[in-house]
Amino acid sequence: MADLDSTRYISDLNQAWVALGIGLVYVIYYITFVVKKPLIICGNPRLRDFIDTNLPVLNEDYWPLFWCLNGKFQTLLKGVTNKTVRISVNWTYRRDVLVTPDGGEICLDWVDNDKKSLHLRDERPTVIIVPGLSGSSGEVYVIHMVESVQKLGYRSVVFNNRGLGGCRLKTPRTFCPKNTEDFRTVVQHIRKDYPNAPLFALGASAGGLNLFHYLADYGKDCQLNGAMIVSVLYEMFASTKNLETFPNVLLFNQTLIRDLHYDMLLPNQDILRTHKNLDVNSILQTGKETTHSLKPVSLKWIRCSDLTKAFDEMDEILASSNRPSISHSPYRTDVWLQGLETILQGLQSNWTYAQNQNTYAIHECG
């Protein structure tokens, strides 16, 4: 009996040492190969000196999530937490329904931050948050953005695109990153309510692309004091191709289609049927097949409804939605943040773009 207990003790001790050894190796790997300073790509030495001086955080090491290093796994984790995790917040949105000139509706969700802000209400800095393709004010990442803005003592307003965030379509027009008319309407509306408050914008993914097109379209007349663009799609053709490759087509393509199917298409199918260029039945059937199987369906069935024209070819949509050249914008400094393992964009096209433009790029390590 004593020999048996001794054997079990030694076995447990050996397992503990093995586990400790594996953990130690992982820690050494994490600190040595994962924790790094951001990779900086800059086509202009003067711009590099300027940002190095004004953004000292770039000289600090980036520490990815210790137990989830890969960017793709982090994206998957976001998808899981979005459906299962309920974040407790100490604020509620104030909804403002904005009627557009063509009869559509945009839902703006405000967090005024009256209790925590030291700024007067009329002069309180305001941040417009623009979610991604199928995102809205209820997304986990958007809530975190709102909380960050709140900690600064600022006011935030989430720009829910038409048909999203619980806002029904009133016309058969949805969202296209290239079209900036709705963005202009939102900015003018906020400026009218708070003319003395500094106004900033924060766009993520497709929302960031829409923001950049807005800056390029309106330039010095954009009425924004500053803007930040995160994880934007710089080259739509490369992004779509990457999204349609294995395993992205199963892991991420389906998620996008599923969200658009249930949040946008199904609730608004009646009004979408009034658009002469949209085959709604075909779109709904494709979305249904995708959400109930592992069939790798392309995003090419999505159509973008524009005020002046309907896009009949996906290539035309992609080409028109590409990020405009920096030469089209009066803002010569373009700062962007991109993950090295991003799903929607390859590193090579970003590297080439940064070297050929007056551009500063940051690629997260890990």
Short mmCIF file of C-alpha atoms in Angstrom, two decimals:
data_model
loop_
_atom_site.label_atom_id
_atom_site.label_comp_id
_atom_site.label_asym_id
_atom_site.label_seq_id
_atom_site.Cartn_x
_atom_site.Cartn_y
_atom_site.Cartn_z
CA MET A 1 0.00 0.00 0.00
CA ALA A 2 2.83 2.37 0.91
CA ASP A 3 4.65 1.49 -2.33
CA LEU A 4 1.49 2.27 -4.32
CA ASP A 5 1.07 5.65 -2.62
CA SER A 6 4.76 6.39 -3.21
CA THR A 7 4.42 5.52 -6.91
CA ARG A 8 1.37 7.80 -7.27
CA TYR A 9 3.19 10.61 -5.49
CA ILE A 10 6.19 10.31 -7.81
CA SER A 11 3.90 10.15 -10.86
CA ASP A 12 2.01 13.27 -9.75
CA LEU A 13 5.29 15.02 -9.03
CA ASN A 14 6.64 14.15 -12.46
CA GLN A 15 3.46 15.46 -14.10
CA ALA A 16 3.76 18.68 -12.13
CA TRP A 17 7.38 19.14 -13.24
CA VAL A 18 6.42 18.44 -16.86
CA ALA A 19 3.60 20.98 -16.67
CA LEU A 20 5.93 23.50 -15.04
CA GLY A 21 8.55 22.90 -17.74
CA ILE A 22 6.03 23.36 -20.55
CA GLY A 23 4.74 26.53 -18.91
CA LEU A 24 8.28 27.87 -18.52
CA VAL A 25 9.08 27.16 -22.17
CA TYR A 26 5.88 28.93 -23.23
CA VAL A 27 6.72 31.99 -21.11
CA ILE A 28 10.24 32.13 -22.60
CA TYR A 29 8.80 31.80 -26.13
CA TYR A 30 6.20 34.51 -25.42
CA ILE A 31 8.71 37.03 -24.07
CA THR A 32 11.42 36.24 -26.64
CA PHE A 33 9.48 35.86 -29.89
CA VAL A 34 6.01 37.32 -29.36
CA VAL A 35 6.45 40.47 -27.30
CA LYS A 36 7.91 43.02 -29.70
CA LYS A 37 7.76 46.66 -30.62
CA PRO A 38 5.43 47.43 -33.54
CA LEU A 39 6.89 47.14 -37.02
CA ILE A 40 6.98 50.64 -38.47
CA ILE A 41 6.71 51.29 -42.20
CA CYS A 42 7.16 54.88 -43.33
CA GLY A 43 7.78 56.43 -46.71
CA ASN A 44 8.87 59.83 -45.39
CA PRO A 45 11.76 60.34 -42.91
CA ARG A 46 10.40 63.66 -41.65
CA LEU A 47 7.03 62.07 -40.98
CA ARG A 48 8.77 59.23 -39.14
CA ASP A 49 10.63 61.71 -36.90
CA PHE A 50 7.43 63.63 -36.24
CA ILE A 51 5.40 60.60 -35.15
CA ASP A 52 8.28 59.10 -33.15
CA THR A 53 8.36 62.37 -31.19
CA ASN A 54 4.62 62.72 -30.73
CA LEU A 55 3.66 59.05 -30.28
CA PRO A 56 6.17 57.62 -27.77
CA VAL A 57 3.85 54.65 -27.17
CA LEU A 58 5.21 53.19 -30.42
CA ASN A 59 8.54 52.61 -28.72
CA GLU A 60 6.88 50.34 -26.16
CA ASP A 61 6.55 46.57 -26.50
CA TYR A 62 3.22 45.19 -27.63
CA TRP A 63 1.93 42.39 -25.37
CA PRO A 64 -0.73 40.27 -27.13
CA LEU A 65 -3.27 38.26 -25.18
CA PHE A 66 -1.10 35.73 -23.31
CA TRP A 67 -3.28 32.69 -23.87
CA CYS A 68 -4.50 33.58 -27.39
CA LEU A 69 -1.63 34.86 -29.52
CA ASN A 70 -2.85 34.30 -33.07
CA GLY A 71 -4.84 37.13 -34.65
CA LYS A 72 -7.28 34.75 -36.32
CA PHE A 73 -8.02 33.01 -33.02
CA GLN A 74 -8.58 36.41 -31.42
CA THR A 75 -11.11 37.24 -34.13
CA LEU A 76 -12.87 33.93 -33.49
CA LEU A 77 -12.86 34.69 -29.78
CA LYS A 78 -14.50 38.02 -30.50
CA GLY A 79 -17.24 36.24 -32.44
CA VAL A 80 -17.88 33.83 -29.55
CA THR A 81 -17.88 36.49 -26.84
CA ASN A 82 -20.15 38.69 -28.94
CA LYS A 83 -22.85 36.01 -28.73
CA THR A 84 -22.28 34.70 -25.21
CA VAL A 85 -20.80 37.47 -23.06
CA ARG A 86 -22.98 40.21 -21.68
CA ILE A 87 -21.00 43.26 -20.64
CA SER A 88 -22.29 45.16 -17.63
CA VAL A 89 -22.13 48.90 -18.18
CA ASN A 90 -23.16 51.83 -16.04
CA TRP A 91 -24.80 53.75 -18.84
CA THR A 92 -27.58 53.39 -21.41
CA TYR A 93 -27.75 54.66 -24.95
CA ARG A 94 -29.90 57.64 -25.85
CA ARG A 95 -31.29 56.94 -29.32
CA ASP A 96 -31.58 59.68 -31.87
CA VAL A 97 -33.33 58.77 -35.15
CA LEU A 98 -32.03 60.92 -37.97
CA VAL A 99 -34.08 61.26 -41.17
CA THR A 100 -31.95 61.53 -44.29
CA PRO A 101 -32.74 63.77 -47.29
CA ASP A 102 -33.87 60.75 -49.37
CA GLY A 103 -36.30 59.54 -46.69
CA GLY A 104 -34.09 56.96 -45.02
CA GLU A 105 -33.32 56.66 -41.32
CA ILE A 106 -30.05 56.49 -39.40
CA CYS A 107 -30.03 55.53 -35.74
CA LEU A 108 -27.51 57.38 -33.57
CA ASP A 109 -26.87 55.95 -30.10
CA TRP A 110 -25.49 58.55 -27.68
CA VAL A 111 -23.67 58.32 -24.36
CA ASP A 112 -23.65 61.92 -23.16
CA ASN A 113 -21.39 61.22 -20.15
CA ASP A 114 -22.94 64.02 -18.08
CA LYS A 115 -21.91 62.55 -14.72
CA LYS A 116 -18.23 61.81 -15.36
CA SER A 117 -17.19 64.58 -17.71
CA LEU A 118 -15.47 67.75 -16.52
CA HIS A 119 -16.33 69.48 -19.79
CA LEU A 120 -19.38 71.69 -20.16
CA ARG A 121 -22.13 69.96 -22.11
CA ASP A 122 -22.02 72.36 -25.07
CA GLU A 123 -18.21 72.18 -25.27
CA ARG A 124 -17.72 68.50 -24.48
CA PRO A 125 -15.54 66.71 -27.09
CA THR A 126 -17.62 64.27 -29.11
CA VAL A 127 -16.43 61.05 -30.79
CA ILE A 128 -18.38 59.46 -33.66
CA ILE A 129 -17.88 55.67 -33.56
CA VAL A 130 -18.45 53.89 -36.88
CA PRO A 131 -18.74 50.06 -36.60
CA GLY A 132 -17.78 47.52 -39.25
CA LEU A 133 -19.81 45.93 -42.06
CA SER A 134 -22.47 44.22 -39.95
CA GLY A 135 -21.72 45.97 -36.65
CA SER A 136 -23.84 48.22 -34.48
CA SER A 137 -23.87 49.82 -31.03
CA GLY A 138 -24.45 46.42 -29.40
CA GLU A 139 -21.14 44.88 -30.52
CA VAL A 140 -18.66 44.10 -27.75
CA TYR A 141 -15.83 45.99 -29.43
CA VAL A 142 -18.06 49.04 -29.91
CA ILE A 143 -19.04 48.98 -26.23
CA HIS A 144 -15.35 48.92 -25.29
CA MET A 145 -14.78 51.92 -27.56
CA VAL A 146 -17.63 53.78 -25.88
CA GLU A 147 -16.18 52.99 -22.46
CA SER A 148 -12.75 54.29 -23.52
CA VAL A 149 -14.31 57.52 -24.75
CA GLN A 150 -16.28 57.80 -21.51
CA LYS A 151 -13.11 57.47 -19.40
CA LEU A 152 -11.65 60.45 -21.25
CA GLY A 153 -14.62 62.52 -20.18
CA TYR A 154 -15.90 62.80 -23.76
CA ARG A 155 -19.30 62.27 -25.35
CA SER A 156 -19.72 59.35 -27.77
CA VAL A 157 -22.23 58.65 -30.50
CA VAL A 158 -22.42 55.36 -32.39
CA PHE A 159 -23.31 55.73 -36.07
CA ASN A 160 -25.53 52.71 -36.87
CA ASN A 161 -25.71 52.32 -40.62
CA ARG A 162 -29.10 52.01 -42.29
CA GLY A 163 -30.90 48.79 -41.42
CA LEU A 164 -28.60 47.92 -38.51
CA GLY A 165 -28.73 48.37 -34.75
CA GLY A 166 -32.47 47.71 -34.64
CA CYS A 167 -33.22 50.49 -37.12
CA ARG A 168 -35.43 49.37 -40.01
CA LEU A 169 -34.87 50.45 -43.59
CA LYS A 170 -37.28 53.05 -44.92
CA THR A 171 -35.87 52.97 -48.46
CA PRO A 172 -34.10 50.17 -50.40
CA ARG A 173 -30.75 51.78 -49.73
CA THR A 174 -28.24 50.20 -47.37
CA PHE A 175 -24.55 50.89 -46.76
CA CYS A 176 -21.58 51.26 -49.08
CA PRO A 177 -18.11 52.40 -47.87
CA LYS A 178 -17.65 54.51 -50.99
CA ASN A 179 -20.76 56.61 -50.45
CA THR A 180 -20.23 59.31 -47.80
CA GLU A 181 -23.55 61.16 -47.99
CA ASP A 182 -24.89 59.57 -44.80
CA PHE A 183 -21.64 60.33 -43.01
CA ARG A 184 -21.95 63.96 -44.07
CA THR A 185 -25.55 64.07 -42.84
CA VAL A 186 -24.50 62.70 -39.43
CA VAL A 187 -21.63 65.18 -39.05
CA GLN A 188 -23.83 68.15 -39.97
CA HIS A 189 -26.50 66.99 -37.54
CA ILE A 190 -24.01 66.76 -34.67
CA ARG A 191 -22.42 70.10 -35.57
CA LYS A 192 -25.84 71.71 -35.50
CA ASP A 193 -26.56 70.38 -31.99
CA TYR A 194 -23.08 71.02 -30.59
CA PRO A 195 -21.39 73.75 -32.68
CA ASN A 196 -18.78 74.54 -30.00
CA ALA A 197 -17.75 70.97 -29.19
CA PRO A 198 -14.63 69.44 -30.80
CA LEU A 199 -15.68 66.58 -33.05
CA PHE A 200 -13.66 63.42 -33.74
CA ALA A 201 -14.39 60.16 -35.56
CA LEU A 202 -13.25 56.57 -34.95
CA GLY A 203 -13.92 54.00 -37.66
CA ALA A 204 -13.28 50.24 -37.60
CA SER A 205 -12.99 47.92 -40.61
CA ALA A 206 -15.63 48.88 -43.22
CA GLY A 207 -16.60 51.81 -41.00
CA GLY A 208 -13.00 53.00 -41.12
CA LEU A 209 -13.02 52.76 -44.90
CA ASN A 210 -16.18 54.85 -45.02
CA LEU A 211 -14.52 57.41 -42.73
CA PHE A 212 -11.44 57.63 -44.93
CA HIS A 213 -13.57 58.13 -48.05
CA TYR A 214 -15.38 60.91 -46.18
CA LEU A 215 -12.08 62.63 -45.37
CA ALA A 216 -10.95 62.28 -48.99
CA ASP A 217 -14.27 63.58 -50.35
CA TYR A 218 -14.64 66.65 -48.15
CA GLY A 219 -11.07 67.47 -47.14
CA LYS A 220 -10.77 70.62 -45.06
CA ASP A 221 -14.57 70.94 -45.09
CA CYS A 222 -15.07 67.62 -43.28
CA GLN A 223 -15.85 69.50 -40.00
CA LEU A 224 -13.82 66.99 -37.97
CA ASN A 225 -11.02 67.93 -35.59
CA GLY A 226 -9.39 64.52 -35.87
CA ALA A 227 -9.94 60.93 -37.01
CA MET A 228 -8.63 57.45 -36.24
CA ILE A 229 -9.00 54.46 -38.56
CA VAL A 230 -8.49 50.89 -37.27
CA SER A 231 -8.20 47.60 -39.22
CA VAL A 232 -9.43 49.05 -42.47
CA LEU A 233 -9.54 47.12 -45.76
CA TYR A 234 -6.95 48.85 -47.95
CA GLU A 235 -7.31 46.70 -51.06
CA MET A 236 -10.79 45.29 -51.53
CA PHE A 237 -9.85 42.70 -54.19
CA ALA A 238 -7.07 41.22 -52.05
CA SER A 239 -9.29 41.31 -48.96
CA THR A 240 -12.17 39.50 -50.64
CA LYS A 241 -9.84 36.89 -52.13
CA ASN A 242 -8.24 36.27 -48.74
CA LEU A 243 -11.64 35.97 -47.10
CA GLU A 244 -12.67 33.31 -49.61
CA THR A 245 -9.67 31.04 -49.00
CA PHE A 246 -9.65 28.12 -46.58
CA PRO A 247 -10.15 28.25 -43.62
CA ASN A 248 -11.27 31.89 -43.65
CA VAL A 249 -14.21 31.11 -45.89
CA LEU A 250 -15.65 28.77 -43.25
CA LEU A 251 -14.58 30.58 -40.10
CA PHE A 252 -15.21 34.22 -40.98
CA ASN A 253 -17.04 34.50 -44.30
CA GLN A 254 -20.00 32.62 -42.88
CA THR A 255 -20.13 34.84 -39.80
CA LEU A 256 -20.37 37.99 -41.90
CA ILE A 257 -23.07 36.49 -44.13
CA ARG A 258 -24.99 35.14 -41.15
CA ASP A 259 -24.99 38.51 -39.40
CA LEU A 260 -26.12 40.34 -42.53
CA HIS A 261 -28.74 37.66 -43.23
CA TYR A 262 -30.44 37.87 -39.84
CA ASP A 263 -29.76 41.51 -38.89
CA MET A 264 -30.17 43.23 -42.25
CA LEU A 265 -31.83 41.13 -44.96
CA LEU A 266 -34.60 39.23 -43.17
CA PRO A 267 -36.02 42.17 -41.20
CA ASN A 268 -35.94 44.44 -44.26
CA GLN A 269 -36.79 42.08 -47.11
CA ASP A 270 -40.08 43.82 -47.96
CA ILE A 271 -38.51 47.22 -48.55
CA LEU A 272 -35.52 45.66 -50.36
CA ARG A 273 -37.89 44.00 -52.84
CA THR A 274 -38.84 47.45 -54.12
CA HIS A 275 -35.31 47.86 -55.56
CA LYS A 276 -35.48 46.91 -59.24
CA ASN A 277 -31.87 45.67 -59.41
CA LEU A 278 -31.96 43.37 -56.36
CA ASP A 279 -32.91 39.69 -56.59
CA VAL A 280 -33.94 39.43 -52.94
CA ASN A 281 -35.18 35.83 -53.16
CA SER A 282 -31.83 34.64 -54.49
CA ILE A 283 -29.94 36.59 -51.83
CA LEU A 284 -32.10 35.24 -49.00
CA GLN A 285 -31.79 31.66 -50.27
CA THR A 286 -28.01 31.93 -50.51
CA GLY A 287 -27.82 33.37 -47.01
CA LYS A 288 -30.06 30.62 -45.63
CA GLU A 289 -27.96 27.87 -47.23
CA THR A 290 -24.80 29.41 -45.83
CA THR A 291 -26.05 29.78 -42.27
CA HIS A 292 -27.24 26.16 -42.08
CA SER A 293 -24.28 24.39 -43.66
CA LEU A 294 -20.51 24.47 -44.07
CA LYS A 295 -20.89 25.49 -47.70
CA PRO A 296 -18.12 27.98 -48.54
CA VAL A 297 -20.17 30.75 -50.12
CA SER A 298 -18.54 33.91 -51.42
CA LEU A 299 -19.55 37.36 -50.21
CA LYS A 300 -20.10 38.27 -53.87
CA TRP A 301 -23.86 37.85 -53.55
CA ILE A 302 -24.02 41.00 -51.43
CA ARG A 303 -25.16 44.02 -53.41
CA CYS A 304 -24.61 47.63 -52.46
CA SER A 305 -27.55 49.97 -53.00
CA ASP A 306 -26.42 53.47 -53.90
CA LEU A 307 -28.58 56.60 -54.21
CA THR A 308 -27.57 57.37 -57.78
CA LYS A 309 -26.96 53.90 -59.22
CA ALA A 310 -27.18 50.21 -58.43
CA PHE A 311 -24.02 48.13 -58.70
CA ASP A 312 -24.62 45.08 -60.88
CA GLU A 313 -21.10 43.65 -60.70
CA MET A 314 -19.21 42.91 -57.50
CA ASP A 315 -15.93 43.97 -59.13
CA GLU A 316 -17.37 47.43 -59.61
CA ILE A 317 -18.34 47.55 -55.93
CA LEU A 318 -14.87 46.49 -54.84
CA ALA A 319 -13.10 48.92 -57.16
CA SER A 320 -15.25 51.85 -56.07
CA SER A 321 -14.80 51.00 -52.38
CA ASN A 322 -11.00 50.80 -52.44
CA ARG A 323 -9.26 53.19 -50.15
CA PRO A 324 -8.58 56.39 -52.15
CA SER A 325 -5.03 57.51 -52.81
CA ILE A 326 -3.60 59.79 -50.16
CA SER A 327 -2.99 62.31 -52.95
CA HIS A 328 -6.76 62.82 -53.15
CA SER A 329 -6.82 64.06 -49.57
CA PRO A 330 -5.54 67.41 -48.28
CA TYR A 331 -4.30 65.60 -45.19
CA ARG A 332 -0.73 64.61 -45.99
CA THR A 333 -0.31 62.64 -42.77
CA ASP A 334 -2.10 59.30 -42.82
CA VAL A 335 -1.69 57.09 -39.75
CA TRP A 336 -3.18 53.61 -39.73
CA LEU A 337 -3.12 50.58 -37.48
CA GLN A 338 -3.11 47.06 -38.92
CA GLY A 339 -2.61 43.58 -37.49
CA LEU A 340 0.17 41.45 -38.99
CA GLU A 341 -2.11 38.39 -39.06
CA THR A 342 -5.15 40.25 -40.31
CA ILE A 343 -7.73 38.08 -42.05
CA LEU A 344 -8.98 40.57 -44.59
CA GLN A 345 -5.72 42.07 -45.80
CA GLY A 346 -2.31 40.75 -46.76
CA LEU A 347 0.86 42.38 -45.46
CA GLN A 348 2.43 42.78 -48.90
CA SER A 349 -0.10 45.26 -50.28
CA ASN A 350 0.07 47.36 -47.10
CA TRP A 351 3.88 47.36 -47.23
CA THR A 352 3.89 48.47 -50.88
CA TYR A 353 1.31 51.17 -50.26
CA ALA A 354 3.19 52.57 -47.27
CA GLN A 355 6.47 52.77 -49.16
CA ASN A 356 4.87 54.62 -52.08
CA GLN A 357 2.91 57.15 -50.03
CA ASN A 358 3.52 59.69 -47.33
CA THR A 359 2.20 57.06 -44.97
CA TYR A 360 2.98 55.64 -41.54
CA ALA A 361 1.97 52.04 -40.88
CA ILE A 362 1.96 50.01 -37.69
CA HIS A 363 1.70 46.23 -37.72
CA GLU A 364 0.96 44.53 -34.43
CA CYS A 365 3.30 41.71 -33.47
CA GLY A 366 1.63 38.40 -32.77
#
